[in-house]
Amino acid sequence: MSKRIQIIIVIFVVLIGLRIFFIYRERNAPAPAPKQAAPNPNFSADDYVVPTQVHAYNLKSAKEALDGKTVWVKAGNQVYFYPYASGRVDFKHPAGLLPPLDKLEVTNIIQATSPNAKAEEVAPGVRVRNEQVLAVFHRPDDKKTYAVPIGGNRGGDYNFYINDTFYVDDPHDLYKHWPSDVWSAINEHQAKQGMNELQVAMALGIGIQQGSGGDYGNRTLEYDNNGHPVRVTFEHNHATNVQTGSGT
């Protein structure tokens, strides 16, 4: 009987020891490596680029956001700019359309009324003229000063389209993952096969969809290109056909 009790005690001690060993090993085992998320084939590196946005709501906030800053033209060949001298904007003689990715050094934000602006009644017996909010700028290689509209003021109600007009970050840094040959084409304002819609927009400006079918990356766009039309067909967001001349 005595031996049996001893054997039972030994077995009991061994079981307790094993239990303690397994608990210790479990608690001190290295943490499992986190599972890597599978890459999403529907996303590209461009989708992870988040350009800085300007949140202006009046003249003061627009000045704080842009005065003294460098910006790059996003809405290429879409926005007219005007000579600016002695505190006046020469609305009657546009200097042209801002080219894609044109680099501008902003020196002031002003309000001015276009000669063609019509007075509107904002309250009974109260009529105001819509004022334009403009960014005064010069180019790094041009000593002349110009002004370009970035919004409007209707009786104190401001509406800005800064984020549609400009990049406030250098696009060359935002999209530094693009190959050098793509950037060469963009800087030369050329569209080439293999480029995606964003790259072609940076090269030629805003395009107009041709026909009713197709969505982003799978359609044909025509770019005015400042009077030198270019038509580009995209498939799976890659240019498959580039033609110069309108209606070709």
GROMACS .gro file of C-alpha atoms in nm:
model
  248
    1MET     CA    1   0.000   0.000   0.000
    2SER     CA    2   0.284   0.233   0.089
    3LYS     CA    3   0.454   0.174  -0.248
    4ARG     CA    4   0.130   0.238  -0.434
    5ILE     CA    5   0.085   0.569  -0.257
    6GLN     CA    6   0.442   0.665  -0.345
    7ILE     CA    7   0.388   0.577  -0.711
    8ILE     CA    8   0.067   0.781  -0.721
    9ILE     CA    9   0.248   1.078  -0.563
   10VAL     CA   10   0.534   1.053  -0.815
   11ILE     CA   11   0.289   1.040  -1.109
   12PHE     CA   12   0.102   1.337  -0.964
   13VAL     CA   13   0.426   1.537  -0.926
   14VAL     CA   14   0.531   1.452  -1.284
   15LEU     CA   15   0.193   1.566  -1.421
   16ILE     CA   16   0.218   1.894  -1.229
   17GLY     CA   17   0.572   1.946  -1.362
   18LEU     CA   18   0.462   1.884  -1.719
   19ARG     CA   19   0.174   2.126  -1.676
   20ILE     CA   20   0.407   2.397  -1.543
   21PHE     CA   21   0.649   2.332  -1.832
   22PHE     CA   22   0.379   2.368  -2.099
   23ILE     CA   23   0.244   2.688  -1.941
   24TYR     CA   24   0.595   2.838  -1.927
   25ARG     CA   25   0.669   2.746  -2.289
   26GLU     CA   26   0.339   2.891  -2.410
   27ARG     CA   27   0.387   3.222  -2.229
   28ASN     CA   28   0.748   3.265  -2.341
   29ALA     CA   29   0.709   3.159  -2.701
   30PRO     CA   30   0.789   3.437  -2.957
   31ALA     CA   31   0.486   3.621  -3.088
   32PRO     CA   32   0.376   3.501  -3.432
   33ALA     CA   33   0.471   3.735  -3.716
   34PRO     CA   34   0.177   3.943  -3.841
   35LYS     CA   35   0.030   3.822  -4.165
   36GLN     CA   36   0.116   4.041  -4.462
   37ALA     CA   37  -0.188   4.178  -4.636
   38ALA     CA   38  -0.214   4.048  -4.988
   39PRO     CA   39  -0.154   4.321  -5.246
   40ASN     CA   40  -0.470   4.452  -5.405
   41PRO     CA   41  -0.439   4.419  -5.785
   42ASN     CA   42  -0.694   4.699  -5.830
   43PHE     CA   43  -0.465   4.959  -5.670
   44SER     CA   44  -0.144   5.114  -5.799
   45ALA     CA   45   0.124   5.319  -5.623
   46ASP     CA   46  -0.054   5.633  -5.748
   47ASP     CA   47  -0.359   5.550  -5.537
   48TYR     CA   48  -0.154   5.586  -5.220
   49VAL     CA   49  -0.036   5.940  -5.303
   50VAL     CA   50  -0.230   6.202  -5.105
   51PRO     CA   51  -0.156   6.559  -5.223
   52THR     CA   52  -0.187   6.834  -4.963
   53GLN     CA   53  -0.525   7.011  -4.972
   54VAL     CA   54  -0.581   7.383  -4.909
   55HIS     CA   55  -0.884   7.467  -4.693
   56ALA     CA   56  -0.945   7.837  -4.756
   57TYR     CA   57  -1.273   8.004  -4.657
   58ASN     CA   58  -1.195   8.376  -4.695
   59LEU     CA   59  -0.927   8.610  -4.828
   60LYS     CA   60  -0.716   8.591  -4.511
   61SER     CA   61  -0.706   8.211  -4.500
   62ALA     CA   62  -0.619   8.197  -4.871
   63LYS     CA   63  -0.328   8.434  -4.809
   64GLU     CA   64  -0.206   8.227  -4.517
   65ALA     CA   65  -0.217   7.913  -4.733
   66LEU     CA   66  -0.055   8.044  -5.052
   67ASP     CA   67   0.125   8.376  -5.002
   68GLY     CA   68   0.498   8.320  -5.047
   69LYS     CA   69   0.451   7.958  -5.155
   70THR     CA   70   0.540   7.772  -5.475
   71VAL     CA   71   0.263   7.589  -5.659
   72TRP     CA   72   0.239   7.377  -5.974
   73VAL     CA   73  -0.045   7.398  -6.227
   74LYS     CA   74  -0.284   7.105  -6.204
   75ALA     CA   75  -0.556   7.228  -6.444
   76GLY     CA   76  -0.322   7.263  -6.740
   77ASN     CA   77  -0.439   7.460  -7.045
   78GLN     CA   78  -0.767   7.543  -6.869
   79VAL     CA   79  -0.711   7.862  -6.669
   80TYR     CA   80  -0.641   8.206  -6.815
   81PHE     CA   81  -0.391   8.432  -6.642
   82TYR     CA   82  -0.355   8.809  -6.674
   83PRO     CA   83  -0.084   9.075  -6.658
   84TYR     CA   84  -0.065   9.244  -6.319
   85ALA     CA   85   0.107   9.578  -6.255
   86SER     CA   86   0.066   9.874  -6.020
   87GLY     CA   87  -0.198   9.686  -5.822
   88ARG     CA   88  -0.426   9.632  -6.122
   89VAL     CA   89  -0.525   9.321  -6.316
   90ASP     CA   90  -0.545   9.366  -6.693
   91PHE     CA   91  -0.853   9.151  -6.753
   92LYS     CA   92  -0.888   9.280  -7.110
   93HIS     CA   93  -0.561   9.129  -7.228
   94PRO     CA   94  -0.516   8.767  -7.108
   95ALA     CA   95  -0.157   8.650  -7.115
   96GLY     CA   96  -0.267   8.299  -7.210
   97LEU     CA   97  -0.352   7.966  -7.051
   98LEU     CA   98  -0.137   7.825  -6.773
   99PRO     CA   99   0.055   7.523  -6.909
  100PRO     CA  100   0.044   7.189  -6.726
  101LEU     CA  101   0.276   7.172  -6.424
  102ASP     CA  102   0.386   7.533  -6.475
  103LYS     CA  103   0.579   7.638  -6.163
  104LEU     CA  104   0.446   7.956  -6.002
  105GLU     CA  105   0.583   8.156  -5.710
  106VAL     CA  106   0.288   8.323  -5.536
  107THR     CA  107   0.357   8.671  -5.398
  108ASN     CA  108   0.009   8.788  -5.295
  109ILE     CA  109  -0.362   8.704  -5.287
  110ILE     CA  110  -0.597   8.983  -5.397
  111GLN     CA  111  -0.958   9.058  -5.486
  112ALA     CA  112  -1.053   9.236  -5.807
  113THR     CA  113  -1.369   9.296  -6.008
  114SER     CA  114  -1.372   9.203  -6.374
  115PRO     CA  115  -1.510   9.470  -6.608
  116ASN     CA  116  -1.765   9.214  -6.730
  117ALA     CA  117  -1.892   9.132  -6.380
  118LYS     CA  118  -2.262   9.206  -6.339
  119ALA     CA  119  -2.416   9.337  -6.020
  120GLU     CA  120  -2.644   9.088  -5.845
  121GLU     CA  121  -2.908   9.148  -5.580
  122VAL     CA  122  -2.806   8.964  -5.263
  123ALA     CA  123  -3.076   9.122  -5.045
  124PRO     CA  124  -3.373   9.352  -5.105
  125GLY     CA  125  -3.225   9.675  -5.236
  126VAL     CA  126  -2.866   9.547  -5.200
  127ARG     CA  127  -2.670   9.476  -5.518
  128VAL     CA  128  -2.308   9.366  -5.533
  129ARG     CA  129  -2.063   9.276  -5.806
  130ASN     CA  130  -1.900   8.937  -5.792
  131GLU     CA  131  -1.532   8.978  -5.717
  132GLN     CA  132  -1.261   8.738  -5.826
  133VAL     CA  133  -0.997   8.617  -5.584
  134LEU     CA  134  -0.664   8.593  -5.764
  135ALA     CA  135  -0.317   8.468  -5.686
  136VAL     CA  136  -0.047   8.712  -5.790
  137PHE     CA  137   0.264   8.529  -5.909
  138HIS     CA  138   0.573   8.523  -6.121
  139ARG     CA  139   0.764   8.242  -6.284
  140PRO     CA  140   1.119   8.157  -6.177
  141ASP     CA  141   1.251   8.257  -6.521
  142ASP     CA  142   1.017   8.553  -6.583
  143LYS     CA  143   1.038   8.889  -6.405
  144LYS     CA  144   0.685   8.988  -6.511
  145THR     CA  145   0.402   8.960  -6.261
  146TYR     CA  146   0.068   8.797  -6.338
  147ALA     CA  147  -0.259   8.711  -6.165
  148VAL     CA  148  -0.472   8.399  -6.196
  149PRO     CA  149  -0.822   8.340  -6.054
  150ILE     CA  150  -0.844   8.093  -5.765
  151GLY     CA  151  -1.197   8.167  -5.644
  152GLY     CA  152  -1.473   8.422  -5.608
  153ASN     CA  153  -1.645   8.642  -5.352
  154ARG     CA  154  -2.017   8.708  -5.376
  155GLY     CA  155  -2.114   8.948  -5.102
  156GLY     CA  156  -1.882   8.785  -4.850
  157ASP     CA  157  -1.962   8.430  -4.961
  158TYR     CA  158  -1.630   8.284  -5.079
  159ASN     CA  159  -1.589   7.991  -5.314
  160PHE     CA  160  -1.240   7.858  -5.390
  161TYR     CA  161  -1.114   7.606  -5.645
  162ILE     CA  162  -0.749   7.609  -5.540
  163ASN     CA  163  -0.718   7.232  -5.510
  164ASP     CA  164  -0.857   7.182  -5.861
  165THR     CA  165  -0.613   7.439  -6.004
  166PHE     CA  166  -0.284   7.375  -5.825
  167TYR     CA  167  -0.062   7.122  -5.660
  168VAL     CA  168   0.092   7.273  -5.349
  169ASP     CA  169   0.342   6.985  -5.332
  170ASP     CA  170   0.600   6.928  -5.602
  171PRO     CA  171   0.447   6.656  -5.826
  172HIS     CA  172   0.799   6.533  -5.903
  173ASP     CA  173   0.824   6.436  -5.536
  174LEU     CA  174   0.467   6.310  -5.504
  175TYR     CA  175   0.510   6.074  -5.800
  176LYS     CA  176   0.882   6.003  -5.777
  177HIS     CA  177   0.805   5.635  -5.835
  178TRP     CA  178   0.732   5.709  -6.202
  179PRO     CA  179   1.008   5.609  -6.448
  180SER     CA  180   1.242   5.880  -6.579
  181ASP     CA  181   1.118   5.836  -6.938
  182VAL     CA  182   0.762   5.915  -6.824
  183TRP     CA  183   0.879   6.231  -6.649
  184SER     CA  184   1.076   6.329  -6.959
  185ALA     CA  185   0.760   6.301  -7.170
  186ILE     CA  186   0.559   6.500  -6.913
  187ASN     CA  187   0.819   6.777  -6.897
  188GLU     CA  188   0.819   6.795  -7.278
  189HIS     CA  189   0.434   6.803  -7.282
  190GLN     CA  190   0.409   6.482  -7.480
  191ALA     CA  191   0.179   6.182  -7.449
  192LYS     CA  192   0.321   5.839  -7.520
  193GLN     CA  193   0.185   5.488  -7.526
  194GLY     CA  194   0.190   5.321  -7.187
  195MET     CA  195   0.125   5.640  -6.989
  196ASN     CA  196  -0.181   5.646  -6.762
  197GLU     CA  197  -0.452   5.915  -6.749
  198LEU     CA  198  -0.291   6.111  -6.469
  199GLN     CA  199   0.045   6.118  -6.644
  200VAL     CA  200  -0.110   6.236  -6.971
  201ALA     CA  201  -0.306   6.506  -6.785
  202MET     CA  202   0.019   6.632  -6.635
  203ALA     CA  203   0.168   6.644  -6.984
  204LEU     CA  204  -0.120   6.788  -7.187
  205GLY     CA  205  -0.378   6.926  -6.943
  206ILE     CA  206  -0.742   6.835  -6.897
  207GLY     CA  207  -0.898   6.607  -7.158
  208ILE     CA  208  -1.258   6.581  -7.279
  209GLN     CA  209  -1.413   6.237  -7.315
  210GLN     CA  210  -1.510   6.136  -7.667
  211GLY     CA  211  -1.827   5.934  -7.703
  212SER     CA  212  -2.056   5.816  -7.427
  213GLY     CA  213  -1.896   5.487  -7.328
  214GLY     CA  214  -1.604   5.407  -7.105
  215ASP     CA  215  -1.497   5.494  -6.754
  216TYR     CA  216  -1.172   5.621  -6.607
  217GLY     CA  217  -0.879   5.439  -6.764
  218ASN     CA  218  -1.094   5.281  -7.035
  219ARG     CA  219  -1.197   5.562  -7.269
  220THR     CA  220  -1.082   5.806  -7.534
  221LEU     CA  221  -0.997   6.163  -7.437
  222GLU     CA  222  -0.916   6.461  -7.655
  223TYR     CA  223  -0.679   6.723  -7.520
  224ASP     CA  224  -0.686   7.073  -7.665
  225ASN     CA  225  -0.318   7.106  -7.570
  226ASN     CA  226  -0.330   7.485  -7.616
  227GLY     CA  227  -0.444   7.464  -7.976
  228HIS     CA  228  -0.254   7.148  -8.068
  229PRO     CA  229  -0.512   6.870  -8.020
  230VAL     CA  230  -0.409   6.523  -7.915
  231ARG     CA  231  -0.646   6.226  -7.888
  232VAL     CA  232  -0.552   5.941  -7.655
  233THR     CA  233  -0.724   5.605  -7.609
  234PHE     CA  234  -0.678   5.427  -7.275
  235GLU     CA  235  -0.728   5.061  -7.191
  236HIS     CA  236  -0.678   4.940  -6.834
  237ASN     CA  237  -0.541   5.290  -6.761
  238HIS     CA  238  -0.264   5.265  -7.018
  239ALA     CA  239  -0.250   5.474  -7.335
  240THR     CA  240  -0.282   5.237  -7.628
  241ASN     CA  241  -0.322   5.490  -7.909
  242VAL     CA  242  -0.195   5.851  -7.933
  243GLN     CA  243  -0.301   6.063  -8.230
  244THR     CA  244  -0.235   6.429  -8.303
  245GLY     CA  245  -0.488   6.655  -8.470
  246SER     CA  246  -0.858   6.708  -8.392
  247GLY     CA  247  -1.107   6.443  -8.498
  248THR     CA  248  -0.844   6.194  -8.616
   0.00000   0.00000   0.00000
